[in-house]
Coordinates of C-alpha atoms in Angstrom, one line a residue:
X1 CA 0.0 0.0 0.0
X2 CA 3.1 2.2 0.7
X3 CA 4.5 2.1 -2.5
X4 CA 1.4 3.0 -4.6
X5 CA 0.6 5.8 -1.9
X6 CA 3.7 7.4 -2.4
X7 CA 3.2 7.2 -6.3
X8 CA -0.3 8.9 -6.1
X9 CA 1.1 11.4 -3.7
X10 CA 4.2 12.1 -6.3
X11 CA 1.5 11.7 -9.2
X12 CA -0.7 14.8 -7.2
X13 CA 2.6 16.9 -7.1
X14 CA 3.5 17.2 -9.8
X15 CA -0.2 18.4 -11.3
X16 CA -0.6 20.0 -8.4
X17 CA 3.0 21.6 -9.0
X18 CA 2.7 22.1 -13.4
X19 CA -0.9 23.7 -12.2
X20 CA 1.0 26.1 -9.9
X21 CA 3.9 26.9 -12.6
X22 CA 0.9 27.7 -15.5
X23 CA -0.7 30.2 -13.0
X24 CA 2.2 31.8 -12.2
X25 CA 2.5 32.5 -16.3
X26 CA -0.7 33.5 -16.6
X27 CA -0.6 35.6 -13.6
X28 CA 2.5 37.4 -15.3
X29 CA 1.1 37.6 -18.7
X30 CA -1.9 39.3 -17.2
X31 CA 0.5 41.8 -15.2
X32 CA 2.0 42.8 -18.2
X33 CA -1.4 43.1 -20.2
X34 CA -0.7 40.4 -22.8
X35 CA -2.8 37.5 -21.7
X36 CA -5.6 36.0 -24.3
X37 CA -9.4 35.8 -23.4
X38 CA -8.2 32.0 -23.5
X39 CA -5.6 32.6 -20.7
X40 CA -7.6 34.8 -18.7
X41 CA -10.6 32.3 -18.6
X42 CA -8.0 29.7 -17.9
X43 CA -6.0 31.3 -14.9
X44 CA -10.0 31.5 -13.2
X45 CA -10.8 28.0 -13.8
X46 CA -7.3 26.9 -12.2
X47 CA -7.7 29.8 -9.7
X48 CA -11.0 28.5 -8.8
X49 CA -10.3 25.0 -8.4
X50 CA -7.4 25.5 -6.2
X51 CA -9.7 27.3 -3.8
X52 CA -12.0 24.6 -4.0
X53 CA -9.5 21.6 -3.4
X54 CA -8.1 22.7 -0.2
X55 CA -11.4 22.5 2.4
X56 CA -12.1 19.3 0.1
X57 CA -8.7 17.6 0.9
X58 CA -9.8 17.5 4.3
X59 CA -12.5 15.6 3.4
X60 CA -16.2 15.5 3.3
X61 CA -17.5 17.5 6.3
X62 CA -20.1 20.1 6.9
X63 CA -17.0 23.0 7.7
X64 CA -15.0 21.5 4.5
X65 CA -18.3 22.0 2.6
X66 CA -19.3 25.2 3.2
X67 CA -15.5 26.5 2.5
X68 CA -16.0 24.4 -0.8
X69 CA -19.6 25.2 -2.2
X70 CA -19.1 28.3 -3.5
X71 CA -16.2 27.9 -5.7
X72 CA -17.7 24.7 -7.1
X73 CA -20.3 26.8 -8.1
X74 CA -18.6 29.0 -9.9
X75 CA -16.9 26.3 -11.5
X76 CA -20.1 24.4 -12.7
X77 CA -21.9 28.2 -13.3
X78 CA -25.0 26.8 -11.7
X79 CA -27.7 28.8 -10.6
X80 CA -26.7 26.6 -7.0
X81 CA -24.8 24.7 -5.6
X82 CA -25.1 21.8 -2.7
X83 CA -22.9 19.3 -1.4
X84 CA -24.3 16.1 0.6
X85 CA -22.3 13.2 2.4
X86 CA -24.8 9.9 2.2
X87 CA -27.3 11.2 4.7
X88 CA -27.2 15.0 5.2
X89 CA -27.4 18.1 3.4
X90 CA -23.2 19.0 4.3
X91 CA -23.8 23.1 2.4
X92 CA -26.0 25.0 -0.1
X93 CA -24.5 28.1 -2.0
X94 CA -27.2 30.3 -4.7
X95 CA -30.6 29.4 -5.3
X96 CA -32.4 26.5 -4.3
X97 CA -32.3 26.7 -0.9
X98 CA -36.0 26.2 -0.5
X99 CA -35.3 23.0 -2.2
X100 CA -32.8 21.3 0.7
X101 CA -35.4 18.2 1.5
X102 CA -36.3 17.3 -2.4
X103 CA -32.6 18.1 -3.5
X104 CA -31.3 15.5 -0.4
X105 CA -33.7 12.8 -1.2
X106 CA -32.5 12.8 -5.1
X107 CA -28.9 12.8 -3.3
X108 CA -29.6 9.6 -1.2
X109 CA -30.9 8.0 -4.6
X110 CA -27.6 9.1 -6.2
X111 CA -25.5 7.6 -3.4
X112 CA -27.6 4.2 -3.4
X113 CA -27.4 3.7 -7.0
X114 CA -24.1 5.6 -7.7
X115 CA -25.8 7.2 -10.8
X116 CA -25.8 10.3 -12.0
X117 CA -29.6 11.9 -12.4
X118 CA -31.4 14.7 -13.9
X119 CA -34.6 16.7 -12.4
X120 CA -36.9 18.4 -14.1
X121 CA -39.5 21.2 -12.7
X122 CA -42.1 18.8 -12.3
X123 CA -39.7 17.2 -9.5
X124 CA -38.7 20.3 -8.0
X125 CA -42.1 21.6 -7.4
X126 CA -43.1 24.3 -4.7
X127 CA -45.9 26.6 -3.9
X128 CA -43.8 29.4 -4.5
X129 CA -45.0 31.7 -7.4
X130 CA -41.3 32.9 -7.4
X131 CA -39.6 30.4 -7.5
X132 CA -36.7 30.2 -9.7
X133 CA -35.5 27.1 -9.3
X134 CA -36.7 24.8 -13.0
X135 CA -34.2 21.7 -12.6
X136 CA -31.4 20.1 -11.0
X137 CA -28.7 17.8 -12.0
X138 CA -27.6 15.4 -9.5
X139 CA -23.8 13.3 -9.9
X140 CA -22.6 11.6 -6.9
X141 CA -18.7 11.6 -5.5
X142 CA -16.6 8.5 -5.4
X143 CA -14.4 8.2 -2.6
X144 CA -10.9 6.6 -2.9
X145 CA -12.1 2.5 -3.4
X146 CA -14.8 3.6 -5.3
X147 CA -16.9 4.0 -3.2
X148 CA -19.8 6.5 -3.1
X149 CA -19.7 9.3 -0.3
X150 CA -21.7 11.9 -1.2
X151 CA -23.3 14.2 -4.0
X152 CA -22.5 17.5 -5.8
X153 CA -26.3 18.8 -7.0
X154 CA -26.3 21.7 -9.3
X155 CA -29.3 23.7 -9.9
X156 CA -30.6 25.3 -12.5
X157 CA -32.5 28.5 -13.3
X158 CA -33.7 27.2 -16.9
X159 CA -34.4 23.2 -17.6
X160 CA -31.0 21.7 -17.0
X161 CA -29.1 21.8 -20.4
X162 CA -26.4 19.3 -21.8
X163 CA -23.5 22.2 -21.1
X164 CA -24.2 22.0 -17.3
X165 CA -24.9 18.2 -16.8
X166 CA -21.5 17.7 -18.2
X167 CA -19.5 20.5 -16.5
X168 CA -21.3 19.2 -13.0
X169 CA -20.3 15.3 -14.1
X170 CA -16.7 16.7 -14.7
X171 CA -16.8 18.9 -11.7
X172 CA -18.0 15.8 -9.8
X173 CA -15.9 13.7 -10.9
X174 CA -12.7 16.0 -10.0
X175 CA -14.2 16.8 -6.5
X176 CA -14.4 13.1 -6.2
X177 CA -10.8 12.8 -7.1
X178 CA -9.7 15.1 -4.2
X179 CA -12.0 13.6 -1.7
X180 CA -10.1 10.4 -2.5
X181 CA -6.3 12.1 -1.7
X182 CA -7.8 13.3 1.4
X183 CA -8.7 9.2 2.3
X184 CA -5.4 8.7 1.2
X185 CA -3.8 10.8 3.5
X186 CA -5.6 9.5 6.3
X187 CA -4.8 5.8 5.5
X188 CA -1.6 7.4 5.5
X189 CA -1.6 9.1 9.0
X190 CA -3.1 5.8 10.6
X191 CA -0.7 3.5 8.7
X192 CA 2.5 6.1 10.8
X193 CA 0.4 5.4 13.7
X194 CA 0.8 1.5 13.3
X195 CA 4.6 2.0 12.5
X196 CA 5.1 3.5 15.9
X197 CA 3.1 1.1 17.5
X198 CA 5.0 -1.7 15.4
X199 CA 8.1 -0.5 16.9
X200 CA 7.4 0.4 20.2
X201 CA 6.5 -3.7 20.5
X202 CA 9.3 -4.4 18.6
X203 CA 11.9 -3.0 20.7
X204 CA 9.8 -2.2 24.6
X205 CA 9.7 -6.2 25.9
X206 CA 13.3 -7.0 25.2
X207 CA 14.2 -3.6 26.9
X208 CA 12.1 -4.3 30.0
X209 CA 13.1 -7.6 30.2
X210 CA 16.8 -6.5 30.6
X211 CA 16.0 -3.1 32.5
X212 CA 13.7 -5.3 35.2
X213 CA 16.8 -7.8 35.7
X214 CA 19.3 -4.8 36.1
X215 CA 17.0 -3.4 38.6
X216 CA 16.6 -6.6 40.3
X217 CA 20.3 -6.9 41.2
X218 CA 20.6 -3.9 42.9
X219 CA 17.7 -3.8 45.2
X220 CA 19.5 -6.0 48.0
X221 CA 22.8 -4.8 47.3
X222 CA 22.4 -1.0 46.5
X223 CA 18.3 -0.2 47.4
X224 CA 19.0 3.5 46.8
X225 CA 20.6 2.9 43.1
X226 CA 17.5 0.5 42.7
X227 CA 15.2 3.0 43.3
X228 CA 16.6 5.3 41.4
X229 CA 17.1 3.1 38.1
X230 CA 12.9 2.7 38.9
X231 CA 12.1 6.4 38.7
X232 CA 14.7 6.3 35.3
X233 CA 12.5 3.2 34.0
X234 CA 8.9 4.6 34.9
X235 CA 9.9 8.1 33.0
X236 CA 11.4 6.1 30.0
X237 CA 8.1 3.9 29.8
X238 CA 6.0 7.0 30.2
X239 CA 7.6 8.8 27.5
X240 CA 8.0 5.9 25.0
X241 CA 4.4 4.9 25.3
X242 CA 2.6 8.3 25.4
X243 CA -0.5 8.3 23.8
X244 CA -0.2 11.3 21.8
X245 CA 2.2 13.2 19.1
X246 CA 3.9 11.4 16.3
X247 CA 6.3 14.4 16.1
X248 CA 9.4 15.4 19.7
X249 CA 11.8 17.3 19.9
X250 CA 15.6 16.5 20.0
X251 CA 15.5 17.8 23.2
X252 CA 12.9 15.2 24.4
X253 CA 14.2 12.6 22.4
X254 CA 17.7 12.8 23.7
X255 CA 16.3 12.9 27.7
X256 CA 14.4 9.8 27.0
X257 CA 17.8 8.1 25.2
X258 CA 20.0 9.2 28.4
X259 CA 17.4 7.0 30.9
X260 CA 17.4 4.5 28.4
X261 CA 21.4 4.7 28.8
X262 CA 21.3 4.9 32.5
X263 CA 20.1 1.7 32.6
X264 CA 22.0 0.1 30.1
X265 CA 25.0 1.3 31.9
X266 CA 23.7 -0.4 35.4
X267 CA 23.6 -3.6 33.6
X268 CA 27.1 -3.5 31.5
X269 CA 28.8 -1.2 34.1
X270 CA 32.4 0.2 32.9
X271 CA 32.2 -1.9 29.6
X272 CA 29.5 0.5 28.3
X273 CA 30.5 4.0 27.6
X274 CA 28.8 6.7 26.1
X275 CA 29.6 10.2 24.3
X276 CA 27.4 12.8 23.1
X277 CA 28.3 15.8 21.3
X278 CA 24.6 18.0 20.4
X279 CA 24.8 21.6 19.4
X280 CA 22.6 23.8 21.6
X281 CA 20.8 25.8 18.5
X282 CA 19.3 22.3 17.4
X283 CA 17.4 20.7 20.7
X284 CA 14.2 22.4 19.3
X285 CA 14.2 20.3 16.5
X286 CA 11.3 18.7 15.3
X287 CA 11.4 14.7 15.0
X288 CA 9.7 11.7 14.4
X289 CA 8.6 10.2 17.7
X290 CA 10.9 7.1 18.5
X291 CA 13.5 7.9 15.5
X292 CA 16.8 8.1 17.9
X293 CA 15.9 5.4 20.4
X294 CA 15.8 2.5 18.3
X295 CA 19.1 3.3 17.1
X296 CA 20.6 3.2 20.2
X297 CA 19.3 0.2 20.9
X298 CA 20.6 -1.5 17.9
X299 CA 24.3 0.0 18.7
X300 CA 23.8 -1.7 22.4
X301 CA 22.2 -4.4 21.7
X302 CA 23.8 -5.7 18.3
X303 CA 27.0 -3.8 18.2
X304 CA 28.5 -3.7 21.8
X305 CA 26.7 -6.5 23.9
X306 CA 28.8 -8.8 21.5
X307 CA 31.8 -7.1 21.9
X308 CA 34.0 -8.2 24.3
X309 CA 35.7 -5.6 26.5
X310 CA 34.7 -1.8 26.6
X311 CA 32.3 -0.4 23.8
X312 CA 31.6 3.1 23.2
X313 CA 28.2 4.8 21.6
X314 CA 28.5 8.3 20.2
X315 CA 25.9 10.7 20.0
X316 CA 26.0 14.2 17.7
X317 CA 23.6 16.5 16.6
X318 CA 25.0 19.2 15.1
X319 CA 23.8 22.6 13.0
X320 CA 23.8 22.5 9.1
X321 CA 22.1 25.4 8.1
X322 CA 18.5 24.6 7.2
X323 CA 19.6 21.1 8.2
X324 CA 19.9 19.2 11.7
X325 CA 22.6 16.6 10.8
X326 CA 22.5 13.2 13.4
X327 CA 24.8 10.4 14.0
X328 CA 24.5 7.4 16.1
X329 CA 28.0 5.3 16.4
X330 CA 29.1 2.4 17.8
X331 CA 32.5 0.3 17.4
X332 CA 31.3 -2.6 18.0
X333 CA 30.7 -6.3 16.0
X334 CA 29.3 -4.4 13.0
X335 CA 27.6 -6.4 10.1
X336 CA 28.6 -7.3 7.2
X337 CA 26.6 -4.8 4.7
X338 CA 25.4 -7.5 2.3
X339 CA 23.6 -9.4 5.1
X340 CA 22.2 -5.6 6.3
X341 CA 21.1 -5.5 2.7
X342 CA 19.5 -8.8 2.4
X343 CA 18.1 -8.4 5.9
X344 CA 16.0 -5.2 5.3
X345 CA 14.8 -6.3 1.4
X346 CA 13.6 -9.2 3.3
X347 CA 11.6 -7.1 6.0
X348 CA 10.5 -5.1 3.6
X349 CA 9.1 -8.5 2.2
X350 CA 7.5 -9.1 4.9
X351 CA 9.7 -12.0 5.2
X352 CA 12.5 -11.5 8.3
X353 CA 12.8 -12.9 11.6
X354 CA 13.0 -9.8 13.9
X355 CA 14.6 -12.6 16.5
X356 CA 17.4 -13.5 13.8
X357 CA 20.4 -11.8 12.4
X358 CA 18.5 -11.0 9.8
X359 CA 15.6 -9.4 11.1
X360 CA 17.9 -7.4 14.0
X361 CA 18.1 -4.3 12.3
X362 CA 13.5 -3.9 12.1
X363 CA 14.3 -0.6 13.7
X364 CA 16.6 0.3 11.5
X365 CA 14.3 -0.1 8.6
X366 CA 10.9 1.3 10.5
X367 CA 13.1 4.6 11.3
X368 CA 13.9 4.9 7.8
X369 CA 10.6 4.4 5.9
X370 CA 9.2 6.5 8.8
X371 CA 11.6 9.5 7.8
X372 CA 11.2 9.3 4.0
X373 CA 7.2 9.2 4.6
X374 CA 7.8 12.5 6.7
X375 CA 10.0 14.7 5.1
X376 CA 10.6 12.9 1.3
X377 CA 13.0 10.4 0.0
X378 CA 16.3 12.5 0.4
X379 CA 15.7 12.1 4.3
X380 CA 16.2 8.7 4.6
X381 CA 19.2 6.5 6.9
X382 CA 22.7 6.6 5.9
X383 CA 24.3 2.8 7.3
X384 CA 28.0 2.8 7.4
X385 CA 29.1 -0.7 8.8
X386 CA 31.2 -3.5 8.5
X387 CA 32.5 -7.3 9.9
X388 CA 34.7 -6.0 13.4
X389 CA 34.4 -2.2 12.3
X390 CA 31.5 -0.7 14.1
X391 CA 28.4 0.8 12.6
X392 CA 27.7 4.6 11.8
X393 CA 23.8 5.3 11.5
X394 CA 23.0 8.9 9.9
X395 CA 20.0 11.2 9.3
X396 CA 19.0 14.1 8.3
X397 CA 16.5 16.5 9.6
X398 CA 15.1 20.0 8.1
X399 CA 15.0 22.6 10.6
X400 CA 11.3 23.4 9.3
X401 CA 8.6 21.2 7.7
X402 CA 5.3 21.7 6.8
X403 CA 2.9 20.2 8.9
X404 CA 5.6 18.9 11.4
X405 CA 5.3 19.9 14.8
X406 CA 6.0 18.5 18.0
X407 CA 3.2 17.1 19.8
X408 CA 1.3 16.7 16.7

């Protein structure tokens, strides 16, 4: 599902992008009082439209309707306008109002049948000797599966002719289209949701496991170290398994990794040390939840608990401009690269034992589809490694992203 989201998203883009670049001519051609009658009416259409796609890739709600209606209707050029989901009247803009309960039960027929209708006056009756409203023309939206979600009813003024039941089919049709990115986008959000949960099982019960044993040694030995490693083990559990944000700050990301280490360090004493090197100016960075941890883990876990003697992890975060560069280090075991290789083609198979050799490095792979999905493809992990020569993990962050912010 990843792969053809990411291709619809890229597909979007760039129309969304060409669309941008043609109004921008258009706007300059108009500025310098050369643009055709052709161009002008262009530039309005596209103008138009974009004003109508953005309450609509929120998706279909009353709030997102009412911010829509109007610009659909000036893109149909229908006397009115409405917008239904598959029970209720969402928004009404023009004429017609008069009309809601007779205009919502030809909308319920459209979303049963999935059928595009036309309604004459003898349909549209009323008792007002006013009344301009002679037709309708009735085409119902198709969500993302194909599904039907709703209706786009366009009223008419004059018996409904063949010029607007095609422009409100074609409206439909691309209001349909942008009600299915905006399902797309929430399969999206819940499927980042499911990553983190993924990995917060993936990597919490080994870690607990170990922390609960370290613990357990001290308390008749050393009662007050015990206690303390507790408070260090309660704050790391009730920061890795907070129930909201997908976004943290290196700040907070960092504080959680140093209990994480505390602990580590009560269970492999003097053989584990540690080194961190973070630039001040980037602790308010915006990050994935859960992006550092895991590869800390993997650098204790894989790289130095098989190492005999002392093993060191470094830590640095340092300022690149409208960058936040981040390395995780170890110099432990390493891995041979082509068995990294095969190990993550075969997660990505859905194939890897997260308990083997193969499967160790799950984290590894979650943190980097997870940062690709969030800020693009050039975000994604850099894995230096090799048999006896340690492994270098690197990432890195913008500064700023739209739509990323900590705690959201």
């Amino acid at each position: 599902m990843g792969g053809n989201l990411s291709a619809v998203i890229g597909v979007v883009s760039l129309v969304t992008a060409l669309a941008a670049a043609l109004l921008a001519v258009l706007r300059l051609r108009a500025r310098r009082g050369i643009a055709t009658a052709t161009q002008r009416a262009t530039y309005e259409v596209l103008h138009t439209a974009g004003l109508a796609a953005e309450p609509l890739r929120a998706g279909l709600s009353a709030a997102g309707a009412a911010k829509a209606v109007r610009h659909l209707r000036a893109l149909v050029g229908a006397a009115g306008l409405a917008l239904t989901d598959a029970d209720r009247l969402l928004a009404l803009d023009g004429r017609g109002t008069h009309h809601g309960e007779q205009l919502l039960a030809a909308a319920r027929r459209a979303v049963t049948s999935g059928r595009s209708t036309v309604l004459g006056e003898s349909e549209l009756h009323c008792d007002r000797v006013d009344c301009p409203v002679r037709g309708a023309v009735v085409a119902p939206l198709h969500g993302a599966d194909g599904r039907v979600v709703g209706a786009l009813v366009a009223i008419a003024d004059s018996p409904p002719a063949p010029g607007l039941v095609q422009a409100t089919l074609e409206t439909a049709h691309w209001a349909g289209n942008q009600l299915a990115l905006a399902e797309l986008d929430s399969s999206r959000e819940r499927l980042a949701r499911a990553e983190i949960r993924a990995l917060r099982a993936q990597i919490s019960p080994h870690f607990i496991y170990n922390a609960l044993t370290a613990i357990g040694s001290f308390v008749r030995t050393d009662p007050e170290r015990a206690r303390e490693l507790i408070l260090e083990f309660a704050e790391f559990t009730r920061y890795s398994f907070r129930a909201h944000g997908e976004f943290t700050t290196l700040a907070e990301e960092l504080r959680s990794i140093d209990r994480y280490l505390t602990i580590e360090r009560a269970r492999f004493g003097d053989r584990l040390q540690v080194r961190l090197e973070i630039a001040p100016e980037v602790l308010p960075v915006t990050l994935p939840f859960l992006c550092l941890q895991p590869l800390v883990e993997n650098a204790v876990r894989h790289g130095l608990s098989r190492k005999p003697g002392t093993g060191m992890v470094s830590i640095e975060a340092r300022d690149a401009g409208a960058e936040c560069h981040i390395t995780v280090e170890d110099d432990g075991v390493g891995m041979d690269p082509t068995t990294l290789t095969a190990g993550i083609a075969e997660l990505a198979r859905g194939t890897g034992d997260p308990g083997d050799d193969t499967g160790q490095h799950v984290g590894l792979s979650n943190v980097d589809e997870r940062l690709r999905s969030v800020f693009g493809d050039r975000f994604g992990l850099v894995v230096e490694t090799g048999l006896g020569s340690g492994t270098k993990v690197s990432m890195r962050v913008p500064k700023f992203h739209p739509g990323v912010r900590a705690g959201s």
